[in-house]
Coordinates of C-alpha atoms in Angstrom, one line a residue:
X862 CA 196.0 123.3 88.9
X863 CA 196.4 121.4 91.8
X864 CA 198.5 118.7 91.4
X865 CA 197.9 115.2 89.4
X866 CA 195.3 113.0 91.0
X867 CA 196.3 109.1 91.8
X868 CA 196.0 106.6 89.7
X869 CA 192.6 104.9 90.9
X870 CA 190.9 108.5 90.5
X871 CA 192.1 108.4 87.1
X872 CA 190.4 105.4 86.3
X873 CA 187.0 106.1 88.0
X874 CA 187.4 109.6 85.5
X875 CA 187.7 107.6 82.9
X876 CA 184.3 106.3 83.6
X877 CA 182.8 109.2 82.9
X878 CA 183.6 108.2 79.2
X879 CA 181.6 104.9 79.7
X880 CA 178.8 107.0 80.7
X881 CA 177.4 107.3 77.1
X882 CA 177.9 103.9 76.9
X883 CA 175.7 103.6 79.8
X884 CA 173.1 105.4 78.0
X885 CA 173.4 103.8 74.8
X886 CA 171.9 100.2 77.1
X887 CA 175.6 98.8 77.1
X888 CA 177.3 97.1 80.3
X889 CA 177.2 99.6 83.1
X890 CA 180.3 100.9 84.8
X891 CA 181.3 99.2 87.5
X892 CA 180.6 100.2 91.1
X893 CA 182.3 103.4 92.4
X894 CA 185.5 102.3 94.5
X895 CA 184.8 101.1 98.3
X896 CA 186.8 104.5 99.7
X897 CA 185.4 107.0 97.0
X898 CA 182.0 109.3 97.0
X899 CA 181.0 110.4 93.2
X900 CA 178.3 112.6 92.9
X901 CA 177.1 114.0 90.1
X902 CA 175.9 117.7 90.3
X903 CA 175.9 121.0 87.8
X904 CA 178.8 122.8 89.4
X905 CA 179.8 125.1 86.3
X906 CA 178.7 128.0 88.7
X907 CA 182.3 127.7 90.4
X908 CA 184.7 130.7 89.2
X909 CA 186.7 130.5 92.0
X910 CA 188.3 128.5 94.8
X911 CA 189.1 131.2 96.7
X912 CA 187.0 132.2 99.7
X913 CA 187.6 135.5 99.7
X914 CA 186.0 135.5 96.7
X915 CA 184.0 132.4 96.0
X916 CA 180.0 133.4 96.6
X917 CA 178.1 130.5 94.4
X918 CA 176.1 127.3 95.6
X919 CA 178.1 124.8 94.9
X920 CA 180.9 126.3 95.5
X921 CA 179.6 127.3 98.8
X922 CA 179.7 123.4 99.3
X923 CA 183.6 122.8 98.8
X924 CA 184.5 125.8 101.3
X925 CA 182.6 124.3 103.5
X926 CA 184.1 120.8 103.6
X927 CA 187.3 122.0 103.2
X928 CA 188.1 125.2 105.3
X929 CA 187.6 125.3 109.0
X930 CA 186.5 128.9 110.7
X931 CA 186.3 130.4 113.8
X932 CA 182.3 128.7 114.5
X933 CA 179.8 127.1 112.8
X934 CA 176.1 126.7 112.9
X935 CA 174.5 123.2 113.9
X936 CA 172.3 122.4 110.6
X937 CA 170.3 120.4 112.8
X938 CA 169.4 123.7 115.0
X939 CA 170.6 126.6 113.2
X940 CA 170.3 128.3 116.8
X941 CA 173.2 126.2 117.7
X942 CA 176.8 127.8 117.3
X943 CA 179.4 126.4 118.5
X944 CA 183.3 126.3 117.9
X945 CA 185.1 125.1 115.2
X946 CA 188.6 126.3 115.7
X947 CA 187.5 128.6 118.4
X948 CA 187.8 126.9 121.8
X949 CA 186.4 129.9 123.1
X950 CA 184.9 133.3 123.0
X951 CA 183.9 136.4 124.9
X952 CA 181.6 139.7 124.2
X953 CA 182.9 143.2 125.9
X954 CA 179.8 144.7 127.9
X955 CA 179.4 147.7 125.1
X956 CA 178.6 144.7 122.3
X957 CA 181.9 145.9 120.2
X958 CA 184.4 143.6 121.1
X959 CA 184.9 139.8 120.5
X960 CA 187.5 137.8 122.0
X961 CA 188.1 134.3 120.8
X962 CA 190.5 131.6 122.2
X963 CA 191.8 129.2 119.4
X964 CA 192.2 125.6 120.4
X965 CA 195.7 124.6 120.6
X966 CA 197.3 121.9 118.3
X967 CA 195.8 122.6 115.3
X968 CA 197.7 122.1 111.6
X969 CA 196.3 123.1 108.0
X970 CA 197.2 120.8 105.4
X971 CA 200.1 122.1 104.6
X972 CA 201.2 121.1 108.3
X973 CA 201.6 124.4 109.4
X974 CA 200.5 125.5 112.6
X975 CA 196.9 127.1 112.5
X976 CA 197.1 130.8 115.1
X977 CA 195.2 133.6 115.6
X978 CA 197.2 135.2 113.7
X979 CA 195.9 132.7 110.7
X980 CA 192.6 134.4 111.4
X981 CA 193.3 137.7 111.4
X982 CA 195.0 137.4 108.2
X983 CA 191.9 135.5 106.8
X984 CA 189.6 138.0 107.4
X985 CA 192.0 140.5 106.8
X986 CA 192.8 139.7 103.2
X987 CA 188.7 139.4 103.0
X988 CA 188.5 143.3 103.5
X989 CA 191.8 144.4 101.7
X990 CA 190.5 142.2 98.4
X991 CA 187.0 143.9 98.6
X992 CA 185.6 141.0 96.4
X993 CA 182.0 140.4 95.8
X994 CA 181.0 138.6 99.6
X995 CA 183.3 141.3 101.9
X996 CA 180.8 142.8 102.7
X997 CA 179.8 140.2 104.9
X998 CA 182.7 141.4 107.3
X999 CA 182.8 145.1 106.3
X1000 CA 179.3 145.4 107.3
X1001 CA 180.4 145.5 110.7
X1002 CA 182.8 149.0 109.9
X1003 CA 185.8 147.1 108.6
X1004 CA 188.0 149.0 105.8
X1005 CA 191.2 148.8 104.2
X1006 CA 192.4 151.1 106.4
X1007 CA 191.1 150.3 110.0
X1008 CA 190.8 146.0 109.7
X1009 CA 194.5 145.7 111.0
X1010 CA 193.2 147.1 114.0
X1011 CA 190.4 145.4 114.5
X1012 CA 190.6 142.1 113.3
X1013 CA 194.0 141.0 114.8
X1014 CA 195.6 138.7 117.3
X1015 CA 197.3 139.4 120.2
X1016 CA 198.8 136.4 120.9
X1017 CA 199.2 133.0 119.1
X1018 CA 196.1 132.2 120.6
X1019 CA 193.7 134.9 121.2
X1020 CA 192.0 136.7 118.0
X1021 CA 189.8 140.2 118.6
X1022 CA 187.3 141.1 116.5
X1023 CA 185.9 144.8 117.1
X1024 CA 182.7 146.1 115.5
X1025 CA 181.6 149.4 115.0
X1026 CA 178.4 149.3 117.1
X1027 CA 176.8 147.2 119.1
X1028 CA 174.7 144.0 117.2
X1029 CA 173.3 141.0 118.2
X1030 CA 176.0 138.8 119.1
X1031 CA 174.4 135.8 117.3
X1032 CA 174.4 138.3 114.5
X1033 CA 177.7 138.7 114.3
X1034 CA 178.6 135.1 114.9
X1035 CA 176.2 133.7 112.6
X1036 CA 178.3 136.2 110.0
X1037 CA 181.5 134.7 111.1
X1038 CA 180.1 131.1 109.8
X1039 CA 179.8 132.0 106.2
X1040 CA 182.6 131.4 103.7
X1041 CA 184.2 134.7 103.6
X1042 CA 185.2 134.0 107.1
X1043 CA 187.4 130.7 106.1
X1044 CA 190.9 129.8 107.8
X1045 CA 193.8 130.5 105.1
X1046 CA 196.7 129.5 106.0
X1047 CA 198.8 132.6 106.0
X1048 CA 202.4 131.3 105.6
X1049 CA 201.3 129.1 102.6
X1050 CA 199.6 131.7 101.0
X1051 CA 202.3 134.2 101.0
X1052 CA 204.5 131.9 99.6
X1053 CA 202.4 132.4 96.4
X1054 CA 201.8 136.6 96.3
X1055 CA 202.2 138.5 93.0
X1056 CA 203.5 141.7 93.0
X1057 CA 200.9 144.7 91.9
X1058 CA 201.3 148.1 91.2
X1059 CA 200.0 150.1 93.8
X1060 CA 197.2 152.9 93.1
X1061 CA 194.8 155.3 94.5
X1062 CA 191.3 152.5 94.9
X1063 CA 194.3 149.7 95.9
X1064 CA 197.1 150.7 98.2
X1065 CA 198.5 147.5 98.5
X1066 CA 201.8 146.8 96.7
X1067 CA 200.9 142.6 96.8
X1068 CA 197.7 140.5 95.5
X1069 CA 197.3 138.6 98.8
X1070 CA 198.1 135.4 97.0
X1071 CA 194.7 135.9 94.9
X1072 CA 195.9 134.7 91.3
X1073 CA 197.3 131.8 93.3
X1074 CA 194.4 131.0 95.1
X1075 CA 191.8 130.9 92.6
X1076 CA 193.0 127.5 91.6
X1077 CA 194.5 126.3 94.7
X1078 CA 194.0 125.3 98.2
X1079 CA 195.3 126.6 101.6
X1080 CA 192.9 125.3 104.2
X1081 CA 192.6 123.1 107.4
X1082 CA 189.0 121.9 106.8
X1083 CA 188.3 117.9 106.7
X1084 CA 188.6 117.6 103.1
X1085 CA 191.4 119.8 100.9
X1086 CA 190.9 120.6 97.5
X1087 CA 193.0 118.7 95.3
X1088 CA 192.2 118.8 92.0
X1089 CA 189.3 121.4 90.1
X1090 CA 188.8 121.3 86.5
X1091 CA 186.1 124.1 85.4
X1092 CA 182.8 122.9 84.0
X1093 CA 184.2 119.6 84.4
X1094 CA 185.3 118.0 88.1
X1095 CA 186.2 118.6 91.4
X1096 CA 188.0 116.1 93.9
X1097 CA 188.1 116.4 97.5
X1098 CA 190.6 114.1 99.3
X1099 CA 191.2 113.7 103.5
X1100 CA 192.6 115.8 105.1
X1101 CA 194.9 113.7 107.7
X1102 CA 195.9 117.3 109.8
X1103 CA 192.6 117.7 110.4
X1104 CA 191.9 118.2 114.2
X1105 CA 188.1 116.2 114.4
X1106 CA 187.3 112.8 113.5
X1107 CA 188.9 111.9 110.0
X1108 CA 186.6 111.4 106.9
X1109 CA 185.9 108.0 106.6
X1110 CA 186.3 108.7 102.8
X1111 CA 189.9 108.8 101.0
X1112 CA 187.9 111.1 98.7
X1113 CA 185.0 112.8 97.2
X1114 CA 184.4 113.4 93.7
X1115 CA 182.0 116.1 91.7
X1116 CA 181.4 115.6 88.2
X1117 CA 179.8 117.9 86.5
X1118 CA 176.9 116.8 85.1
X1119 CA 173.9 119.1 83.6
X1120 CA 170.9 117.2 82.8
X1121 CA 168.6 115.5 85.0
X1122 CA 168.1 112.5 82.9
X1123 CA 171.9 112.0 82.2
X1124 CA 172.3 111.8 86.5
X1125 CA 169.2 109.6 87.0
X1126 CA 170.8 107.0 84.6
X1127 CA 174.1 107.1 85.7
X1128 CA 172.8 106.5 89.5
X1129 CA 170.7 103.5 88.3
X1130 CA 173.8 102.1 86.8
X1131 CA 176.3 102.7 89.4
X1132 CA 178.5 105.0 87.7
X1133 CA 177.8 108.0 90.5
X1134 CA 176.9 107.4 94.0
X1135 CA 174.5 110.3 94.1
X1136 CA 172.5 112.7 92.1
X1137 CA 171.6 116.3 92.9
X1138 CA 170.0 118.0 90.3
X1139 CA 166.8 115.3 89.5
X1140 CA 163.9 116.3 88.0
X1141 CA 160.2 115.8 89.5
X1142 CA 159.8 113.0 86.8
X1143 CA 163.4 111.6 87.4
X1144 CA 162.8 111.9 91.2
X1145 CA 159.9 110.3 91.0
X1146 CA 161.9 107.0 89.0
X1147 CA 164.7 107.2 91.9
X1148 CA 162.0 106.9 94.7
X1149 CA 160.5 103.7 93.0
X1150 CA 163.9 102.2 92.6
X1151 CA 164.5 99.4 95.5
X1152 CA 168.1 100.0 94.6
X1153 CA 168.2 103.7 95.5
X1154 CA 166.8 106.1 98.4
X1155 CA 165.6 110.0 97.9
X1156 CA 166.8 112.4 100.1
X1157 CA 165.8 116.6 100.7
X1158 CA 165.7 119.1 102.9
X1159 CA 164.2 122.7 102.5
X1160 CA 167.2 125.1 101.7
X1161 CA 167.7 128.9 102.5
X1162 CA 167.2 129.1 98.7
X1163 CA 165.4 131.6 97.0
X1164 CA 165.2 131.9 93.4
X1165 CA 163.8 134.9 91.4
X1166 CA 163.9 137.3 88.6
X1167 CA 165.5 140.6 88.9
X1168 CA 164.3 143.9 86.3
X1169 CA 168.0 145.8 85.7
X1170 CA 166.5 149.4 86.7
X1171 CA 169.3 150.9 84.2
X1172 CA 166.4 150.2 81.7
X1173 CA 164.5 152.3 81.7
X1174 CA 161.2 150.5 80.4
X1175 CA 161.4 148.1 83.0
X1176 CA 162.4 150.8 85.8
X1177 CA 158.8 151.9 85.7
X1178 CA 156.8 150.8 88.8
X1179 CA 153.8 149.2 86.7
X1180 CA 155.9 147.4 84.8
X1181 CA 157.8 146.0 87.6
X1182 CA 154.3 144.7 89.4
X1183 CA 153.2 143.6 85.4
X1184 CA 156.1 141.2 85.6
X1185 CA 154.4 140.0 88.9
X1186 CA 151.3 139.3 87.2
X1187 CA 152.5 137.0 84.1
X1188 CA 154.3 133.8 86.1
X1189 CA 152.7 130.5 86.3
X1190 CA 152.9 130.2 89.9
X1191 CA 150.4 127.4 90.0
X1192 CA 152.0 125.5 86.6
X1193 CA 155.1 125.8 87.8
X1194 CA 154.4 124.7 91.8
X1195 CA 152.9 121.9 89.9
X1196 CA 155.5 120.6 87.2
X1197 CA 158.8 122.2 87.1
X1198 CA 159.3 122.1 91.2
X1199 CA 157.2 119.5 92.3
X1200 CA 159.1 117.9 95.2
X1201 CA 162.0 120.2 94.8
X1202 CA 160.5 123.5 95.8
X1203 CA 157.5 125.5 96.9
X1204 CA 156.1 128.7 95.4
X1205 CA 157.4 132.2 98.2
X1206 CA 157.0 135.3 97.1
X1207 CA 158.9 137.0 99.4
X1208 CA 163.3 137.4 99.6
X1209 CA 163.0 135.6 103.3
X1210 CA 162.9 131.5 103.1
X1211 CA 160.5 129.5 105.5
X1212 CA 161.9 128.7 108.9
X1213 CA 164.2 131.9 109.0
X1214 CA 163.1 134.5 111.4
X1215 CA 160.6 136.9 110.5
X1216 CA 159.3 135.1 106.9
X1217 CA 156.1 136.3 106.2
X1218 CA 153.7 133.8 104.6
X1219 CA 152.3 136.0 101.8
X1220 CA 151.5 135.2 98.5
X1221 CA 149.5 138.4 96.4
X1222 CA 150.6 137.3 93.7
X1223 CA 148.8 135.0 90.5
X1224 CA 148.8 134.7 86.8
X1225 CA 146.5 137.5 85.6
X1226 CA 147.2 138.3 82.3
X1227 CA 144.9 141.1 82.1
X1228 CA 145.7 143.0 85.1
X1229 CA 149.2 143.0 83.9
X1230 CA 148.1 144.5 80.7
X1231 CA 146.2 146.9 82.8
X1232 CA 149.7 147.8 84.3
X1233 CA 151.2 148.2 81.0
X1234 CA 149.2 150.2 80.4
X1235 CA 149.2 152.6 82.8
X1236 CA 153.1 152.2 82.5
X1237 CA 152.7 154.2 79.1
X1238 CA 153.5 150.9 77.1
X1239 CA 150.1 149.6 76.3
X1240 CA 151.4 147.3 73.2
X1241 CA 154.5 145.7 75.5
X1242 CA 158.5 146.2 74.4
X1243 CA 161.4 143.8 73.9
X1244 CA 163.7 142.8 76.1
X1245 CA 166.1 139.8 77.0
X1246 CA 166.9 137.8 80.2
X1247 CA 170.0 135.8 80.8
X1248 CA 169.7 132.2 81.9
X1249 CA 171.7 129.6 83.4
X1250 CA 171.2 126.6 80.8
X1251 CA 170.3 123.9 83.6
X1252 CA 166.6 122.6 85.1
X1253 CA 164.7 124.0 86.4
X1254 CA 165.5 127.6 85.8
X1255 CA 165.4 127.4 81.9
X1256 CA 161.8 125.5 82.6
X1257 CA 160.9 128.7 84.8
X1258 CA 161.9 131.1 81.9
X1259 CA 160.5 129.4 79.2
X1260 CA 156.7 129.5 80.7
X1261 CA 157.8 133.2 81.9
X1262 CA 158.5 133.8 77.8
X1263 CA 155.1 132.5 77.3
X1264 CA 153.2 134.6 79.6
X1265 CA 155.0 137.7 78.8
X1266 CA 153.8 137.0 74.9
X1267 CA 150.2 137.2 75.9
X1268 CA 150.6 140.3 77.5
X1269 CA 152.5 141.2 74.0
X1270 CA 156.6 141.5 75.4
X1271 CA 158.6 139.9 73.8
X1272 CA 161.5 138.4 75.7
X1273 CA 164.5 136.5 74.2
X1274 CA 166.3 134.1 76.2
X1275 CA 170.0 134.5 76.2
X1276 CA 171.4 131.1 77.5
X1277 CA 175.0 130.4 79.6
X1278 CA 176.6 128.8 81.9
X1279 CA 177.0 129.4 85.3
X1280 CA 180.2 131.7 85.3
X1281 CA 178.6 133.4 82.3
X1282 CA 175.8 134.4 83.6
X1283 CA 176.7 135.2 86.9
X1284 CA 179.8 137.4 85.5
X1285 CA 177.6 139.5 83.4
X1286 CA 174.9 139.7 85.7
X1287 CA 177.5 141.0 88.6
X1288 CA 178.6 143.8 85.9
X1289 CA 175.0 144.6 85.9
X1290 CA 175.0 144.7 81.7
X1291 CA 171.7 142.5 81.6
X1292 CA 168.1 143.3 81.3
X1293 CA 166.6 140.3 83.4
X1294 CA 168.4 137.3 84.7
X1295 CA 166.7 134.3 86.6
X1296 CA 168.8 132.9 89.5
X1297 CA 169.1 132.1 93.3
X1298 CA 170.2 133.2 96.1
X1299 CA 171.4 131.2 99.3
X1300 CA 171.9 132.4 102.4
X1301 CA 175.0 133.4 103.8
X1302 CA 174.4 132.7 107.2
X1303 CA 171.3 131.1 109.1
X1304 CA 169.9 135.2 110.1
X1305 CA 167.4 137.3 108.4
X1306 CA 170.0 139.8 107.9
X1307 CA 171.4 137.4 105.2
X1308 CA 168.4 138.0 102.5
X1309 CA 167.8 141.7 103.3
X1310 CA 171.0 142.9 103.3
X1311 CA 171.2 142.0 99.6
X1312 CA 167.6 142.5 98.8
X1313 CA 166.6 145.6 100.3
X1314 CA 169.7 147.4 101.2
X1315 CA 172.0 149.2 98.4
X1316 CA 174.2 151.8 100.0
X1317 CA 175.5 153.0 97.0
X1318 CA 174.0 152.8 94.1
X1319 CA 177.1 153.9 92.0
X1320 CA 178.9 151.5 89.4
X1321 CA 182.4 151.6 91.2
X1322 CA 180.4 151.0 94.7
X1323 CA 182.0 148.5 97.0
X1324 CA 178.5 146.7 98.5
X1325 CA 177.4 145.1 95.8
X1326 CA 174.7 143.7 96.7
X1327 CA 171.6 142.1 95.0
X1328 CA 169.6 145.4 94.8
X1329 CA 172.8 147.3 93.5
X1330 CA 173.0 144.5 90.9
X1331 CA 169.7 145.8 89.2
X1332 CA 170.2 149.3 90.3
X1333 CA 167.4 149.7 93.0
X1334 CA 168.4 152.7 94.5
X1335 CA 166.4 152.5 97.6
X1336 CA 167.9 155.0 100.9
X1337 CA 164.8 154.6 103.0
X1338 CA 164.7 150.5 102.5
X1339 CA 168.3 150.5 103.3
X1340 CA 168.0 152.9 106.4
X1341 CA 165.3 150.2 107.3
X1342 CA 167.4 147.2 106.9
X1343 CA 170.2 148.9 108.9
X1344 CA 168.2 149.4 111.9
X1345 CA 166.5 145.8 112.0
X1346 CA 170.1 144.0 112.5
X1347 CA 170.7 146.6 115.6
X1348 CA 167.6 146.1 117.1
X1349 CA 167.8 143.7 120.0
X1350 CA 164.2 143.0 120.9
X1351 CA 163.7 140.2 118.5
X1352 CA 159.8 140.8 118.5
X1353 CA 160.1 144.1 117.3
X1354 CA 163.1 142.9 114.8
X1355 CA 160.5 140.2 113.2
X1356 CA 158.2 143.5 112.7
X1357 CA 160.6 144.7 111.0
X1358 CA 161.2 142.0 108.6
X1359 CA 157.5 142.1 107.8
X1360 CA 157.5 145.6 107.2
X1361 CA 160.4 145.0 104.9
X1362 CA 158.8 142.5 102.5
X1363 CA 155.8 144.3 102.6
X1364 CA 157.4 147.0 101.0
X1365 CA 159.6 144.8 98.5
X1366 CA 156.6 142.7 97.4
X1367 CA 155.0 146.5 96.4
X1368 CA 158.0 148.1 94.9
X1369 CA 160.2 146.1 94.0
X1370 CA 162.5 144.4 90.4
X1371 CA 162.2 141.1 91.9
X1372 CA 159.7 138.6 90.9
X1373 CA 159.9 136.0 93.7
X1374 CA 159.1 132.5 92.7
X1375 CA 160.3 129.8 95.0
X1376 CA 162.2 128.5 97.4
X1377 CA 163.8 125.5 96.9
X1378 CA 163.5 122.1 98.3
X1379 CA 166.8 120.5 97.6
X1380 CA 166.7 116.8 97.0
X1381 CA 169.2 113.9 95.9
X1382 CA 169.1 110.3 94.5
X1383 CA 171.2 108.3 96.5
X1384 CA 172.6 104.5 96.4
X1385 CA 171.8 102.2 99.5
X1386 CA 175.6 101.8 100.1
X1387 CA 175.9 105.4 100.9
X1388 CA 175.7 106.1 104.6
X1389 CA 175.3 109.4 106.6
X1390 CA 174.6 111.5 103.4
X1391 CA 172.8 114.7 104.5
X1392 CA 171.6 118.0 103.0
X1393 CA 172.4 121.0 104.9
X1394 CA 170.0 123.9 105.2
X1395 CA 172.4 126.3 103.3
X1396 CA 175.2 125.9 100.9
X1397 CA 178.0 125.4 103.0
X1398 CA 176.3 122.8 105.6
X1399 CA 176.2 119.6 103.3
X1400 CA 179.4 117.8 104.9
X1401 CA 180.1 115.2 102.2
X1402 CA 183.2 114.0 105.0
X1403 CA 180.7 112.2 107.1
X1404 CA 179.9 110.5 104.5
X1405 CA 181.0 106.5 104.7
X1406 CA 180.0 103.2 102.5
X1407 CA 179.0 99.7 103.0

């Protein structure tokens, strides 16, 4: 872990012990500390701290407050890049080559000096780990073998980035926003390499300094990472190295908190600054609270339900469009994501380029069982779905359970948390599983890269992507993809996109079902507290108190 925590944390934590107090009708807690942002969210998606790696929500959130890169997209105008620790930046007339000037005088953390050659280590160790979001950078014709060469600095200042073709240079920029593309400070983080034996899929004789880094922090963001406790806290504390204004914060604190109801209380009381996982009904007590304010935004959020096409019941293209047929759309708009979502059918979320309003699809029980039928399984079949035990997803399955029963399947609900889910899911060993999906990057090529593009559909393939999570071995929708992020006449690159939904609302293992509207209870002390459009553009260090 990363270090002990100071004393006045350690009392505000001990709050959290109050908090059934709290709910019991006792004295509340006391007011969160003058210099201290608690929020209360489910964060027991986080596996990992490490950006090379980390690729969930809310994790999303902490790399983003806590590791510079090289630019970063205005959330305001997600149009809008500009540079973070790039002063500067070039494009070679072929399209291929990137030159990027970093601004001098910069320090991690640590207090060591933040280079080029920081980057190119960064997104070097990306490629060389091959975890789960590399292919954000390999994408561009990185490998093991060649990112040496073209991701690497040439001076203390200058880092060149070389792609294999030519793409949209916003494209590529907009790639080089995500998380995988996070500052790590080299010299800490080889301080803090484990040996490994070298073999024929890993050449590499060293781990990078992964073991370390899952639990630890090497960045030069506004906030570092001091302390994470799985399923259970994370504290962000100022980063005084850090080369922008300072967060007028000495801290920020995530407690992980499930249940809607348990959050709403706690805010009312005082015991958490802000809530981010309320309920319509609890939302709906915030907003008539004089005490408190409601905040949202719409995210680059989709969540769905993916068909494993290793089975092979639900591999079968009626029963795929079956599965279509037997969600609530309207009960669930209604209830479950009033004011925190809105029904799309579709992988793309409004606002991004290209989205196609479409919606074909409503409850029809019988034209499911039609399907079914023609499917060759006229009586319905068994099967199980994973789920992620927090609101409103377990909601979302639940009715789904229901509707599938009057078609006659019968679906069992196998509850976990985050990191259980998601871990089984990514080994693709599940039937169904219900989750989301948040854009890596404000571009279209975000959603259908992992929706409708799976280069290899074998078990040991390195893109692992949403399709190749559910085995939807799909060469001509990949081919399709491919050519829509080379295309530079954006008119005929929306077509594109059109054509590609088109073709995943008809074929596809994903039942679309919303994209979410992401909202938070917040206290009237809390100032400059705003939700970014994707998970790593909520920047908790703006945030200030009165």
């Amino acid at each position: 872990m990363m270090g002990k925590i100071n004393g006045r944390v350690r009392v505000l934590l001990a709050g959290a012990a109050l908090s059934a107090l709290v709910l019991t009708g006792a004295p509340a807690y006391a007011e969160t500390p003058a210099d201290t942002l608690v929020l209360a969210w489910a964060i027991d998606d986080i596996i990992t701290l490490d950006p090379a790696e980390s690729f969930e929500i809310s994790a999303g959130e902490m790399m983003g407050n806590s590791y510079d890169r090289l630019v970063r997209f205005d959330p305001a105008d997600p149009s809008n890049i500009y540079g973070d620790i790039a002063e500067s930046w070039t494009v070679s007339d072929d399209g291929k080559t990137f030159t990027f000037k970093i601004k001098p005088g910069l320090k991690f953390a640590s207090g060591n000096p933040v280079t080029a050659e920081d980057v190119a280590f960064s997104i070097q160790r990306v490629v060389k780990l091959d975890k789960s979001p590399a292919f954000i950078l390999t994408q561009f014709g990185l490998t093991k073998d060649n990112v040496d060469e073209n991701a690497k600095a040439t001076d203390a200042s200058t880092f060149v980035f070389v792609t294999d073709q030519a793409y949209a240079p916003t494209f590529v920029l907009n790639c080089l926003t995500s998380n995988p593309a996070a500052v790590v400070d080299k010299k800490l983080v080889l301080e803090h390499v484990e040996a490994v034996t070298p073999s024929e899929e890993n050449k590499f004789d060293n781990d990078f300094g992964y073991a370390w880094l899952k639990t630890n922090y090497a960045g030069s963001g506004p906030m570092k990472i001091r302390d994470w406790r799985a399923n259970e806290i994370l504290v962000l504390e100022r980063n005084d190295n850090y080369y922008g204004d300072k967060a007028p914060l000495a801290r920020v604190i995530y407690r992980h908190v499930k249940e809607s109801a348990t959050q709403r209380l706690m805010l009312e009381s005082g015991d958490i600054d802000i809530a981010r996982n309320l309920s319509p009904n609890d939302l709906d007590a915030v907003s008539a609270n004089e005490n408190l304010a409601v905040t949202s935004t719409p995210k680059g959020t989709v969540y769905y339900i993916s068909l494993n096409q290793k089975n092979e019941t639900l591999a079968k293209p009626e029963v795929r469009q079956a599965f279509k047929y037997l969600v609530d759309y309207d009960g669930i708009g209604e209830t479950l994501i009033k004011g925190i979502g809105e029904i799309n059918q579709t992988f793309l979320p409004k606002g991004m380029l290209g989205w196609a309003d479409d919606k074909p699809f409503k409850l029809d029980v019988a034209k499911a069982k039609e399907l079914l039928a023609a499917a060759g399984v006229p009586e319905g079949f068994s099967v199980t779905m994973d789920v992620r035990n927090t609101q409103p997803v377990t909601g979302i399955a639940e009715s789904f359970q229901q509707s599938l029963a009057e078609a006659g399947i019968k679906m069992e609900i196998i509850p976990g948390d985050g990191k259980q889910t998601l871990t089984k899911y990514r080994a693709r060993n599940h039937d169904m599983y219900i989750g989301q999906w948040g854009v890596d990057y404000w571009d279209p090529h975000s959603n259908a890269d992992t929706f409708t593009s799976n280069p290899d559909n074998a078990d040991d393939a390195s893109s692992k992507t949403l399709a190749w999570r559910n085995a939807w071995d799909i060469p001509e929708l990949t081919a399709e993809t491919k050519s829509a992020v080379v295309e530079p006449d954006s008119a005929k690159r929306v077509e594109i996109y059109k054509s590609l939904q088109k073709k995943f609302v008809e074929t596809s293992p994903f039942v679309m079902i919303y994209q979410q509207t992401e909202v938070a209870g917040v206290r009237k002390a809390v100032q400059n507290f705003k939700l970014g459009p994707s998970s790593d553009t909520t920047y908790v260090y703006k945030v200030s108190k009165n």
